[in-house]
Amino acid sequence: MSESVIIVNNLTKVYPGGVLAVDHISFEVKEGEIFALLGPNGAGKSTTIGMLTTALRPTEGEAYVGGFSVTREPAKVRSIIGVVPQEFSADEDLTAWENITLIGYLYGLPRDEVKRRAEELLQMVGLYGVKDKKVETFSGGMRRRLEIAMGLINRPRVLFLDEPTLGLDVQTRAAIWEYVLKLKKDYNMTIFLTTHYLEEADSYGDRVAIIDRGRILVIGRPDELKKSVTWDTVEVEVTGPEDTIRKALSGIRQIKEFTFVDGRLVVKVSDGPLAIPQIVNALSSMGLEVRKLSMSRPTLDEVYMHYTGRSMREEFISKEEAFAMRRTLRRARS
Amino acid sequence: MSKIKTPHLHGLWALTNRELKKWYKEPVILILSLIQPILWIGIFGKAMNLANMFQGASISIPGLTIPRQIIDQIGNLVLKETFGTTDYFSFLAVGMLSFIVLFTSMSSGMTIVWDRRLGFLGKLLTTPVPRGSIIISKVLASIIKSLAQATIVLLIGVLLGLRFSFSIAMPAAFLLMYLTLFLLSFGFSSLFLMLALRSTRWETQMAIMNLLNMPLLFSSNSFYPISYMPWWLKPIALANPLTYANAITRWALIGVTPGVSIMVAFAYLVAFAMLFAALGITLSWRFLSL
């Protein structure tokens, strides 16, 4: 279980024209884990996936997938991976069945086997009933499910999912995730995914790498990351002079800082459950009445902000990317 | 090439079949692609029938009446001398075969641009199918489409009055025609696919097609014989594969004496097809990417 199935070493991609999309990144992904690459648009996520799936040639550095070099043994890498690209890639003019069997033949699978697997996979993603319908009639969720099924036709050891839920509504996103988790369980696959949805990386990723401007800033389990850099936020509704409050809180070690927002006291603390009783006691001992209190735990956005100094934002993207993105979104929402 | 294993051939056929499905499963596209040759051969071929200029008229110069018979005879002589046949419509109709092959093969490059834009190419590149197979499948599909279109043009030509005058046995003549058009399509499809290997804009590809189609056509013997061209156009016409394809098909089907030996013309087309196919496949290994 702990063997590394993806090893990335100083991987770098410079596009013609000098755009440094991925800047000397290194990491390892363990067999059987869900590894999430989190970052805003234009951070280098798709380029990284492109290089790991041999669609793009690295400018520098090396990566191994399942022990094969992506630059020297690309054909071997291709045969053990499944890819669900960010863009819908199915041929709109063909039916779901024609699309998935076509991909099966491209892996050199025998005809009977292709048919057997196509049937099984389409059933799994709930598209068997519409297998003879043209893909152009599919909704965004159906298309994404078809893409996932297509990515699995060769029973890959590693499944790459590039923004698997981009542009989908909340229910469909949840449904897609159900499939992904089921897959991981059923086939014991390693899943490498990119996303710019913080909550997805948080709830589904075994480990998360935060990427920004082509560099990986930090890698770790979501809870570790949150604990390492952020504070719980305690909001208190209390009436009283600010000076008194300030004095009351001065002795509590866990408090990092506090501010007054719209008449409420907002306290950042290192350990919420431990700090809350102390805050309440301190305020009460000064004769102040605590009317309401709530605590929120940090999200990955705070981790992201800690490392990048800003919230997740939209970056400049190329015309082709913008075109592809618009098309994907349009189709996803149709 | 001999190292390609059966599974990859599987993929090759699956990909070719995909291209063809998009063509024959879309009745609108199929009908549209038939209309073009009908228009060309029907309207252009009939209206621009140069033979009309020389036939069926009598000329009266004051004091001298030339009988129609003589005019016709002179006309036929001129036609025979110029086109190698007195039947200009047949001359043109056979020339249309290479024309439709050229136009159909040219659009092969567009399919790569669209596959790239619509994400399909990205998916293909992550499967173990050899890069060469991606190109070969498109070439194959393009050849099949071209030959099908050419057959239809031939049938329409016959309906509109194309008269055969075979130089060799009929089956051999048709076989030679298909072989010739096959080579022509092979070369042109590879050439235009090659030009599209890195292209991300279909506008660029359209511009290349528009830039090249008419000049290729008019710098060949499709409409008029090379001997009537200005001196500077002749070498271009002699380098143009269309010229050789027309020479062979006209010789085989309607008995026009070719300007070059049939063997030379055929060898030229083989070389043309092989050169661009080899270039296309080699370059696709290196350059076909997202």
Coordinates of C-alpha atoms in Angstrom, one line a residue:
Chain A
M1 CA 0.0 0.0 0.0
S2 CA 2.8 2.5 0.7
E3 CA 4.7 2.0 -2.5
S4 CA 4.9 5.1 -4.6
V5 CA 3.1 4.7 -7.9
I6 CA 3.9 8.2 -9.2
I7 CA 7.3 9.7 -8.6
V8 CA 7.8 13.3 -9.9
N9 CA 11.2 14.8 -9.9
N10 CA 11.9 18.5 -10.8
L11 CA 9.2 18.3 -13.5
T12 CA 9.2 21.6 -15.5
K13 CA 7.2 22.8 -18.5
V14 CA 8.0 25.9 -20.4
Y15 CA 5.6 26.6 -23.2
P16 CA 6.8 28.1 -26.5
G17 CA 6.9 31.8 -25.9
G18 CA 8.5 31.4 -22.5
V19 CA 5.5 30.8 -20.3
L20 CA 6.7 28.8 -17.3
A21 CA 3.6 26.7 -16.5
V22 CA 5.2 24.2 -14.2
D23 CA 8.3 25.1 -12.2
H24 CA 10.5 22.3 -10.9
I25 CA 7.9 20.3 -9.0
S26 CA 8.6 17.1 -7.1
F27 CA 6.3 14.8 -5.2
E28 CA 5.3 11.2 -4.8
V29 CA 1.9 9.5 -4.8
K30 CA 1.3 6.3 -2.9
E31 CA -0.5 3.3 -4.3
G32 CA -4.2 3.4 -3.6
E33 CA -4.5 7.0 -2.4
I34 CA -6.5 9.9 -3.7
F35 CA -4.1 12.6 -4.4
A36 CA -5.5 16.1 -5.0
L37 CA -3.7 18.9 -6.8
L38 CA -5.4 22.0 -5.7
G39 CA -4.9 25.4 -7.2
P40 CA -6.7 28.2 -9.1
N41 CA -7.1 28.2 -12.9
G42 CA -3.7 28.7 -14.6
A43 CA -1.7 27.4 -11.7
G44 CA -0.3 24.5 -13.7
K45 CA -2.6 21.7 -12.7
S46 CA -3.6 20.7 -16.2
T47 CA -0.1 21.0 -17.5
T48 CA 1.1 18.7 -14.7
I49 CA -1.5 16.1 -15.6
G50 CA -0.6 16.6 -19.3
M51 CA 3.0 15.6 -18.6
L52 CA 2.1 12.7 -16.3
T53 CA -0.3 11.3 -18.9
T54 CA 2.3 11.8 -21.7
A55 CA 0.2 14.2 -23.7
L56 CA 2.8 16.9 -23.1
R57 CA 6.6 16.6 -23.1
P58 CA 8.3 18.0 -20.0
T59 CA 10.9 20.7 -20.7
E60 CA 13.0 19.5 -17.8
G61 CA 12.8 16.9 -15.1
E62 CA 11.4 13.4 -15.0
A63 CA 8.3 11.5 -13.8
Y64 CA 7.6 7.9 -13.3
V65 CA 4.1 6.4 -13.4
G66 CA 3.9 2.8 -12.3
G67 CA 7.6 2.6 -12.6
F68 CA 7.7 3.7 -16.2
S69 CA 9.3 6.9 -17.4
V70 CA 6.9 9.3 -19.0
T71 CA 9.5 10.5 -21.4
R72 CA 11.3 7.3 -22.3
E73 CA 8.5 4.8 -22.0
P74 CA 5.3 6.8 -22.8
A75 CA 3.5 3.8 -24.5
K76 CA 3.9 1.7 -21.3
V77 CA 2.7 4.6 -19.2
R78 CA -0.3 5.1 -21.4
S79 CA -1.3 1.4 -21.2
I80 CA -1.6 1.5 -17.3
I81 CA -3.3 4.8 -16.9
G82 CA -6.8 6.1 -17.4
V83 CA -7.4 9.7 -18.1
V84 CA -10.6 11.8 -17.6
P85 CA -9.7 15.1 -19.2
Q86 CA -11.0 18.4 -18.1
E87 CA -12.6 19.0 -21.4
F88 CA -15.3 16.6 -22.6
S89 CA -13.4 14.4 -25.0
A90 CA -16.1 12.1 -26.3
D91 CA -17.0 12.4 -29.9
E92 CA -20.4 14.2 -30.0
D93 CA -21.4 12.6 -33.3
L94 CA -21.1 9.1 -32.0
T95 CA -23.1 7.3 -29.4
A96 CA -22.0 6.5 -25.9
W97 CA -21.5 2.9 -26.9
E98 CA -19.4 3.8 -30.0
N99 CA -17.3 6.2 -28.0
I100 CA -16.4 3.7 -25.2
T101 CA -15.7 0.8 -27.5
L102 CA -13.6 3.0 -29.7
I103 CA -11.4 3.8 -26.8
G104 CA -11.3 0.1 -25.8
Y105 CA -10.0 -0.8 -29.3
L106 CA -7.3 1.9 -29.0
Y107 CA -5.9 0.0 -26.0
G108 CA -5.7 -3.1 -28.2
L109 CA -8.3 -5.1 -26.3
P110 CA -10.0 -7.9 -28.0
R111 CA -13.5 -7.3 -29.3
D112 CA -15.3 -9.5 -26.8
E113 CA -13.4 -8.0 -23.9
V114 CA -14.2 -4.5 -25.1
K115 CA -17.9 -5.3 -25.3
R116 CA -17.9 -6.9 -21.9
R117 CA -16.1 -4.1 -20.1
A118 CA -18.1 -1.4 -22.0
E119 CA -21.3 -3.0 -20.8
E120 CA -20.1 -3.3 -17.2
L121 CA -18.8 0.3 -17.1
L122 CA -21.9 1.9 -18.7
Q123 CA -24.0 0.0 -16.2
M124 CA -21.9 1.2 -13.4
V125 CA -22.2 4.8 -14.3
G126 CA -25.9 4.4 -15.1
L127 CA -25.7 5.1 -18.9
Y128 CA -26.5 1.6 -20.2
G129 CA -30.1 2.6 -21.0
V130 CA -28.9 5.5 -23.2
K131 CA -25.9 3.8 -24.8
D132 CA -27.2 4.1 -28.3
K133 CA -28.0 7.8 -28.0
K134 CA -25.6 10.3 -29.5
V135 CA -23.4 12.1 -26.9
E136 CA -24.6 15.5 -28.1
T137 CA -27.9 14.8 -26.4
F138 CA -26.3 14.1 -23.0
S139 CA -26.4 16.5 -20.1
G140 CA -23.2 17.6 -18.3
G141 CA -23.5 15.0 -15.6
M142 CA -24.1 12.2 -18.1
R143 CA -21.1 13.4 -20.2
R144 CA -18.8 13.4 -17.2
R145 CA -20.0 9.9 -16.2
L146 CA -19.3 8.7 -19.7
E147 CA -15.8 10.2 -19.6
I148 CA -15.1 8.4 -16.4
A149 CA -16.4 5.1 -17.9
M150 CA -14.1 5.7 -20.9
G151 CA -11.2 6.4 -18.6
L152 CA -11.7 3.0 -17.0
I153 CA -12.0 0.7 -20.0
N154 CA -8.4 -0.4 -19.7
R155 CA -8.7 -1.1 -15.9
P156 CA -6.0 1.5 -15.1
R157 CA -3.7 1.3 -12.1
V158 CA -3.8 5.1 -11.9
L159 CA -6.8 7.2 -12.8
F160 CA -6.2 10.8 -13.7
L161 CA -9.1 13.1 -13.2
D162 CA -8.6 16.7 -14.4
E163 CA -11.3 18.9 -12.8
P164 CA -13.8 16.0 -12.7
T165 CA -16.7 18.2 -11.5
L166 CA -16.0 21.4 -13.3
G167 CA -19.2 23.2 -14.1
L168 CA -21.5 20.6 -12.6
D169 CA -24.2 21.4 -10.1
V170 CA -23.9 20.4 -6.5
Q171 CA -26.0 17.2 -6.7
T172 CA -24.2 16.0 -9.8
R173 CA -20.8 16.7 -8.2
A174 CA -21.8 14.6 -5.2
A175 CA -22.9 11.8 -7.5
I176 CA -19.7 11.9 -9.5
W177 CA -17.8 11.7 -6.2
E178 CA -19.8 8.7 -5.2
Y179 CA -18.7 6.9 -8.4
V180 CA -15.1 7.9 -7.8
L181 CA -15.0 6.6 -4.3
K182 CA -16.7 3.4 -5.3
L183 CA -14.1 2.9 -8.1
K184 CA -11.3 3.4 -5.7
K185 CA -12.8 0.8 -3.4
D186 CA -13.7 -1.7 -6.2
Y187 CA -10.6 -1.6 -8.2
N188 CA -8.1 -0.4 -5.6
M189 CA -7.0 2.3 -8.0
T190 CA -4.7 5.2 -7.3
I191 CA -6.5 8.5 -8.1
F192 CA -4.7 11.6 -9.1
L193 CA -7.0 14.6 -9.4
T194 CA -6.9 18.3 -9.9
T195 CA -9.5 20.6 -8.7
H196 CA -10.1 24.2 -7.8
Y197 CA -13.0 23.3 -5.5
L198 CA -11.5 23.6 -2.0
E199 CA -14.2 21.6 -0.3
E200 CA -13.6 18.6 -2.7
A201 CA -9.9 18.5 -2.1
D202 CA -10.7 18.7 1.6
S203 CA -13.3 16.0 1.9
Y204 CA -12.1 13.5 -0.7
G205 CA -8.4 13.9 -0.9
D206 CA -6.2 11.6 1.2
R207 CA -3.5 14.1 0.5
V208 CA -3.5 17.5 -1.0
A209 CA -0.8 19.4 -2.8
I210 CA -1.4 23.1 -3.2
I211 CA 0.0 24.5 -6.5
D212 CA 0.3 28.1 -7.4
R213 CA 2.0 29.7 -10.4
G214 CA 3.6 26.4 -11.3
R215 CA 5.1 25.7 -7.9
I216 CA 4.0 23.2 -5.3
L217 CA 3.8 25.1 -2.0
V218 CA 2.8 22.4 0.4
I219 CA 1.7 18.8 0.5
G220 CA -0.1 17.0 3.3
R221 CA -3.3 15.5 4.6
P222 CA -6.1 18.1 4.6
D223 CA -6.5 18.1 8.4
E224 CA -2.7 18.3 9.0
L225 CA -2.5 21.3 6.6
K226 CA -5.3 23.1 8.3
K227 CA -3.9 22.4 11.8
S228 CA -0.4 23.5 10.8
V229 CA -1.2 26.9 9.5
T230 CA -4.6 28.1 10.6
W231 CA -6.7 29.0 13.6
D232 CA -10.1 28.3 14.7
T233 CA -12.4 31.3 14.6
V234 CA -14.6 32.1 17.6
E235 CA -17.4 34.6 17.3
V236 CA -18.8 36.0 20.5
E237 CA -21.8 38.3 20.9
V238 CA -21.1 40.3 24.0
T239 CA -21.9 43.8 25.1
G240 CA -19.5 46.0 27.0
P241 CA -16.7 48.5 26.5
E242 CA -14.0 47.3 24.1
D243 CA -11.3 48.2 26.7
T244 CA -12.8 45.9 29.3
I245 CA -13.1 43.1 26.8
R246 CA -9.5 43.6 25.7
K247 CA -8.4 43.4 29.3
A248 CA -10.4 40.3 29.9
L249 CA -8.9 38.4 27.0
S250 CA -5.3 39.5 27.5
G251 CA -4.3 36.6 29.7
I252 CA -5.4 33.7 27.4
R253 CA -2.5 32.0 25.7
Q254 CA -4.4 30.4 22.8
I255 CA -5.6 33.7 21.4
K256 CA -3.7 34.8 18.4
E257 CA -5.7 38.0 17.7
F258 CA -9.1 39.5 18.0
T259 CA -11.1 42.1 16.3
F260 CA -14.5 43.7 16.6
V261 CA -16.8 43.3 13.6
D262 CA -20.3 44.7 13.5
G263 CA -20.5 44.7 17.3
R264 CA -19.3 41.1 17.5
L265 CA -16.0 39.9 18.9
V266 CA -14.1 37.8 16.4
V267 CA -11.3 35.8 18.0
K268 CA -8.7 33.7 16.3
V269 CA -7.5 30.9 18.5
S270 CA -5.1 28.0 18.1
D271 CA -7.3 25.5 19.8
G272 CA -11.0 26.4 19.8
P273 CA -12.4 23.8 22.2
L274 CA -9.8 24.6 24.8
A275 CA -10.0 28.4 24.3
I276 CA -13.8 28.8 24.4
P277 CA -14.4 28.1 28.2
Q278 CA -11.5 30.4 29.0
I279 CA -12.9 33.2 26.9
V280 CA -16.4 32.8 28.4
N281 CA -15.0 32.7 32.0
A282 CA -12.8 35.7 31.4
L283 CA -15.6 37.8 30.0
S284 CA -18.0 36.7 32.8
S285 CA -15.5 37.5 35.5
M286 CA -15.4 41.1 34.2
G287 CA -19.2 41.1 34.6
L288 CA -19.9 40.9 30.9
E289 CA -22.7 38.7 29.5
V290 CA -22.0 36.3 26.7
R291 CA -25.2 36.1 24.7
K292 CA -24.2 33.9 21.8
L293 CA -21.1 32.1 20.7
S294 CA -20.0 30.1 17.7
M295 CA -16.9 28.5 16.4
S296 CA -15.7 27.7 12.9
R297 CA -12.9 25.5 11.9
P298 CA -10.5 26.6 9.2
T299 CA -11.0 25.6 5.5
L300 CA -8.3 24.9 2.9
D301 CA -8.9 28.4 1.6
E302 CA -7.2 29.6 4.7
V303 CA -4.3 27.2 4.2
Y304 CA -4.2 28.5 0.6
M305 CA -4.2 32.1 1.8
H306 CA -1.5 31.4 4.3
Y307 CA 0.9 30.0 1.6
T308 CA 0.0 32.4 -1.2
G309 CA -1.0 35.5 0.6
R310 CA -4.3 35.7 -1.3
S311 CA -7.5 33.9 -1.8
M312 CA -8.0 31.5 -4.7
R313 CA -8.4 33.7 -7.7
E314 CA -8.8 33.5 -11.4
E315 CA -5.6 33.8 -13.4
F316 CA -5.0 34.8 -16.9
I317 CA -5.6 31.9 -19.2
S318 CA -4.8 31.4 -22.8
K319 CA -7.3 31.9 -25.6
E320 CA -7.4 28.1 -26.3
E321 CA -7.9 27.3 -22.6
A322 CA -10.6 29.9 -22.4
F323 CA -12.3 28.5 -25.5
A324 CA -12.1 25.0 -24.1
M325 CA -13.4 26.1 -20.7
R326 CA -16.3 28.0 -22.1
R327 CA -17.3 25.0 -24.2
T328 CA -16.9 22.6 -21.3
L329 CA -19.0 24.8 -19.1
R330 CA -21.6 25.3 -21.8
R331 CA -22.0 21.6 -22.4
A332 CA -21.9 20.8 -18.7
R333 CA -24.8 23.1 -18.1
S334 CA -26.9 22.0 -21.1
Chain B
M1 CA 5.8 -0.3 -40.2
S2 CA 6.1 -4.0 -40.1
K3 CA 6.5 -3.8 -36.3
I4 CA 2.9 -2.7 -35.8
K5 CA 1.1 -5.5 -33.9
T6 CA -2.4 -6.6 -34.5
P7 CA -3.9 -4.7 -31.6
H8 CA -2.7 -1.5 -33.1
L9 CA -4.3 -2.3 -36.4
H10 CA -7.4 -2.8 -34.4
G11 CA -7.1 0.7 -33.2
L12 CA -6.3 1.9 -36.7
W13 CA -9.5 0.5 -38.1
A14 CA -11.5 1.7 -35.2
L15 CA -10.3 5.2 -35.8
T16 CA -10.8 5.1 -39.5
N17 CA -14.3 3.8 -38.9
R18 CA -15.0 6.7 -36.6
E19 CA -14.1 9.2 -39.3
L20 CA -16.3 7.4 -41.8
K21 CA -19.2 7.1 -39.4
K22 CA -19.2 10.9 -39.0
W23 CA -19.5 11.1 -42.8
Y24 CA -22.0 8.5 -43.8
K25 CA -24.2 8.8 -40.7
E26 CA -24.8 12.5 -41.3
P27 CA -27.1 12.6 -44.3
V28 CA -26.9 16.3 -44.6
I29 CA -23.1 16.3 -44.9
L30 CA -23.3 13.4 -47.4
I31 CA -25.8 15.2 -49.6
L32 CA -23.9 18.4 -49.4
S33 CA -20.7 16.7 -50.4
L34 CA -22.5 15.2 -53.4
I35 CA -24.0 18.5 -54.5
Q36 CA -20.7 20.1 -55.1
P37 CA -19.5 17.7 -57.8
I38 CA -23.0 17.7 -59.3
L39 CA -22.8 21.5 -59.6
W40 CA -19.3 21.5 -61.0
I41 CA -19.8 18.8 -63.5
G42 CA -23.4 19.8 -64.4
I43 CA -23.2 23.6 -64.6
F44 CA -19.6 24.2 -65.2
G45 CA -18.9 21.2 -67.3
K46 CA -21.9 21.9 -69.5
A47 CA -21.7 25.6 -69.7
M48 CA -18.0 25.9 -70.2
N49 CA -18.2 23.3 -73.0
L50 CA -15.5 24.8 -75.3
A51 CA -16.6 22.4 -78.0
N52 CA -19.7 24.6 -78.6
M53 CA -17.4 27.3 -79.9
F54 CA -16.2 25.1 -82.7
Q55 CA -19.2 23.1 -83.5
G56 CA -22.7 23.4 -84.8
A57 CA -22.3 26.9 -86.3
S58 CA -22.0 28.2 -89.8
I59 CA -20.1 31.3 -90.6
S60 CA -21.1 33.8 -93.3
I61 CA -18.4 36.1 -94.4
P62 CA -19.7 38.5 -97.1
G63 CA -19.0 36.9 -100.4
L64 CA -18.1 33.6 -98.8
T65 CA -20.4 31.0 -97.2
I66 CA -18.6 28.3 -95.4
P67 CA -20.8 25.2 -95.1
R68 CA -21.4 24.0 -91.6
Q69 CA -19.8 20.6 -92.4
I70 CA -16.5 22.2 -93.1
I71 CA -16.7 24.4 -89.9
D72 CA -17.4 21.2 -87.9
Q73 CA -14.5 19.4 -89.5
I74 CA -12.1 22.3 -88.8
G75 CA -13.6 22.5 -85.3
N76 CA -13.0 18.9 -84.6
L77 CA -9.5 19.1 -85.9
V78 CA -8.8 22.0 -83.6
L79 CA -10.4 20.2 -80.6
K80 CA -8.5 17.0 -81.4
E81 CA -5.3 19.0 -81.7
T82 CA -5.9 20.9 -78.5
F83 CA -7.5 18.5 -76.1
G84 CA -6.7 15.1 -77.7
T85 CA -10.4 14.4 -78.1
T86 CA -13.3 16.1 -79.9
D87 CA -15.4 15.6 -76.8
Y88 CA -14.6 18.5 -74.5
F89 CA -17.3 17.5 -72.0
S90 CA -15.7 14.1 -71.5
F91 CA -12.3 15.7 -71.2
L92 CA -13.6 18.0 -68.5
A93 CA -15.7 15.3 -66.7
V94 CA -12.7 13.0 -66.3
G95 CA -10.7 16.0 -65.1
M96 CA -13.3 16.5 -62.4
L97 CA -12.4 13.1 -60.9
S98 CA -9.0 14.4 -59.7
F99 CA -10.6 17.7 -58.8
I100 CA -13.1 16.1 -56.4
V101 CA -10.3 13.9 -55.0
L102 CA -8.2 17.1 -54.3
F103 CA -11.1 18.9 -52.6
T104 CA -12.1 15.9 -50.5
S105 CA -8.5 15.2 -49.4
M106 CA -7.8 18.8 -48.6
S107 CA -10.4 18.8 -45.8
S108 CA -8.7 16.0 -44.0
G109 CA -6.5 18.6 -42.2
M110 CA -9.6 20.1 -40.7
T111 CA -10.5 17.0 -38.8
I112 CA -7.3 17.2 -36.8
V113 CA -8.0 20.8 -36.0
W114 CA -11.5 19.9 -34.8
D115 CA -10.3 16.9 -32.9
R116 CA -7.9 19.1 -31.1
R117 CA -10.4 21.8 -30.3
L118 CA -13.1 19.4 -29.2
G119 CA -10.8 17.5 -26.8
F120 CA -10.9 14.2 -28.7
L121 CA -7.3 14.5 -29.7
G122 CA -6.2 15.0 -26.1
K123 CA -7.9 11.8 -25.1
L124 CA -6.4 9.9 -28.1
L125 CA -2.9 11.0 -27.1
T126 CA -3.3 9.4 -23.7
T127 CA -4.1 6.0 -25.1
P128 CA -1.4 3.7 -26.3
V129 CA -2.5 4.0 -30.0
P130 CA 0.6 4.8 -32.1
R131 CA 0.7 8.5 -33.2
G132 CA 1.3 7.2 -36.8
S133 CA -2.0 5.3 -36.6
I134 CA -3.9 8.5 -35.8
I135 CA -2.6 10.1 -39.0
I136 CA -2.9 6.9 -41.1
S137 CA -6.5 6.5 -40.0
K138 CA -7.3 10.0 -41.2
V139 CA -5.5 9.4 -44.5
L140 CA -7.4 6.1 -45.0
A141 CA -10.7 7.7 -44.2
S142 CA -10.0 10.6 -46.6
I143 CA -9.0 8.2 -49.4
I144 CA -12.2 6.2 -49.0
K145 CA -14.3 9.3 -49.0
S146 CA -12.4 10.6 -52.0
L147 CA -12.9 7.5 -54.0
A148 CA -16.5 7.3 -53.1
Q149 CA -17.0 10.9 -54.2
A150 CA -15.1 10.3 -57.4
T151 CA -17.3 7.3 -58.2
I152 CA -20.3 9.5 -57.9
V153 CA -18.8 12.2 -60.1
L154 CA -18.1 9.5 -62.7
L155 CA -21.7 8.3 -62.6
I156 CA -23.0 11.8 -62.9
G157 CA -20.6 12.4 -65.8
V158 CA -22.0 9.4 -67.6
L159 CA -25.6 10.5 -67.0
L160 CA -24.7 13.9 -68.4
G161 CA -23.1 12.5 -71.5
L162 CA -19.6 11.4 -70.7
R163 CA -18.6 8.9 -73.4
F164 CA -15.9 6.4 -72.8
S165 CA -13.3 5.4 -75.3
F166 CA -11.1 2.9 -73.4
S167 CA -7.4 2.6 -74.3
I168 CA -7.2 -0.6 -72.4
A169 CA -9.7 -3.3 -71.3
M170 CA -12.6 -1.7 -69.4
P171 CA -11.9 -3.3 -66.0
A172 CA -8.2 -2.5 -66.3
A173 CA -9.1 1.1 -67.2
F174 CA -11.3 1.5 -64.1
L175 CA -8.7 -0.3 -61.9
L176 CA -6.0 2.1 -63.2
M177 CA -8.4 5.1 -62.6
Y178 CA -9.0 4.0 -59.0
L179 CA -5.3 3.4 -58.4
T180 CA -4.4 6.8 -59.7
L181 CA -7.0 8.6 -57.6
F182 CA -5.9 6.5 -54.6
L183 CA -2.3 7.7 -55.0
L184 CA -3.5 11.3 -55.5
S185 CA -5.7 11.2 -52.4
F186 CA -2.9 9.5 -50.4
G187 CA -0.5 12.3 -51.2
F188 CA -2.8 15.2 -50.8
S189 CA -4.4 13.9 -47.5
S190 CA -1.0 13.4 -46.0
L191 CA 0.1 16.8 -47.1
F192 CA -2.9 18.6 -45.6
L193 CA -2.8 16.6 -42.4
M194 CA 0.9 17.5 -42.1
L195 CA 0.0 21.1 -42.4
A196 CA -2.5 20.8 -39.6
L197 CA -0.4 18.8 -37.1
R198 CA 0.2 21.8 -34.8
S199 CA -2.7 24.0 -35.9
T200 CA -5.2 25.0 -33.3
R201 CA -7.2 27.4 -35.4
W202 CA -9.6 26.1 -38.1
E203 CA -9.5 29.5 -39.7
T204 CA -5.8 29.0 -40.5
Q205 CA -6.5 25.7 -42.0
M206 CA -9.4 27.1 -44.1
A207 CA -7.0 29.8 -45.3
I208 CA -4.4 27.3 -46.3
M209 CA -7.1 25.3 -48.2
N210 CA -8.4 28.4 -50.0
L211 CA -4.9 29.5 -50.8
L212 CA -4.0 26.3 -52.4
N213 CA -7.1 24.8 -54.0
M214 CA -7.8 27.0 -57.0
P215 CA -4.1 27.6 -57.9
L216 CA -3.5 23.8 -57.8
L217 CA -6.5 23.3 -60.0
F218 CA -5.8 26.0 -62.5
S219 CA -2.1 25.2 -62.7
S220 CA -2.9 21.7 -63.9
N221 CA -4.4 20.3 -67.1
S222 CA -7.8 19.9 -65.5
F223 CA -9.5 22.5 -67.8
Y224 CA -7.0 23.0 -70.6
P225 CA -3.9 21.3 -72.0
I226 CA -0.5 22.3 -70.8
S227 CA 0.6 23.3 -74.3
Y228 CA -1.7 26.3 -74.1
M229 CA -0.1 27.6 -70.9
P230 CA 2.3 30.5 -70.8
W231 CA 5.9 29.4 -70.5
W232 CA 6.2 30.2 -66.8
L233 CA 3.2 28.2 -65.9
K234 CA 4.3 25.0 -67.7
P235 CA 7.0 23.9 -65.1
I236 CA 4.4 24.4 -62.3
A237 CA 1.9 22.4 -64.2
L238 CA 4.5 19.7 -64.8
A239 CA 5.2 19.5 -61.0
N240 CA 1.5 19.4 -60.2
P241 CA 0.4 15.8 -59.4
L242 CA -3.1 16.7 -60.7
T243 CA -1.6 16.9 -64.2
Y244 CA -0.3 13.3 -64.0
A245 CA -3.5 12.0 -62.5
N246 CA -5.5 13.6 -65.3
A247 CA -3.1 12.3 -68.0
I248 CA -3.6 8.8 -66.8
T249 CA -7.3 8.8 -66.3
R250 CA -8.0 10.6 -69.6
W251 CA -5.8 8.1 -71.4
A252 CA -7.4 5.1 -69.8
L253 CA -11.1 6.2 -69.9
I254 CA -11.5 8.4 -73.0
G255 CA -8.4 7.7 -75.0
V256 CA -6.6 11.0 -74.8
T257 CA -3.0 10.7 -75.8
P258 CA -1.0 11.7 -72.7
G259 CA 1.7 14.3 -72.9
V260 CA 4.0 12.1 -70.9
S261 CA 4.4 8.3 -70.8
I262 CA 1.8 6.6 -68.5
M263 CA 4.6 4.8 -66.7
V264 CA 6.4 8.1 -65.8
A265 CA 3.1 9.7 -64.8
F266 CA 2.3 6.7 -62.5
A267 CA 5.8 6.7 -61.0
Y268 CA 5.4 10.4 -60.3
L269 CA 2.2 9.8 -58.4
V270 CA 3.7 6.9 -56.5
A271 CA 6.6 9.1 -55.5
F272 CA 4.3 11.9 -54.5
A273 CA 2.1 9.7 -52.3
M274 CA 5.0 8.0 -50.7
L275 CA 6.9 11.2 -50.0
F276 CA 4.1 13.0 -48.3
A277 CA 2.8 9.9 -46.5
A278 CA 6.3 9.2 -45.1
L279 CA 6.7 12.9 -44.1
G280 CA 3.3 13.1 -42.5
I281 CA 3.8 9.9 -40.5
T282 CA 7.3 10.8 -39.4
L283 CA 6.3 14.3 -38.4
S284 CA 3.3 13.2 -36.5
W285 CA 5.4 11.0 -34.2
R286 CA 7.4 14.0 -33.4
F287 CA 5.0 16.9 -33.5
L288 CA 1.5 15.7 -33.0
S289 CA 0.6 17.0 -29.6
L290 CA -2.1 19.1 -27.8

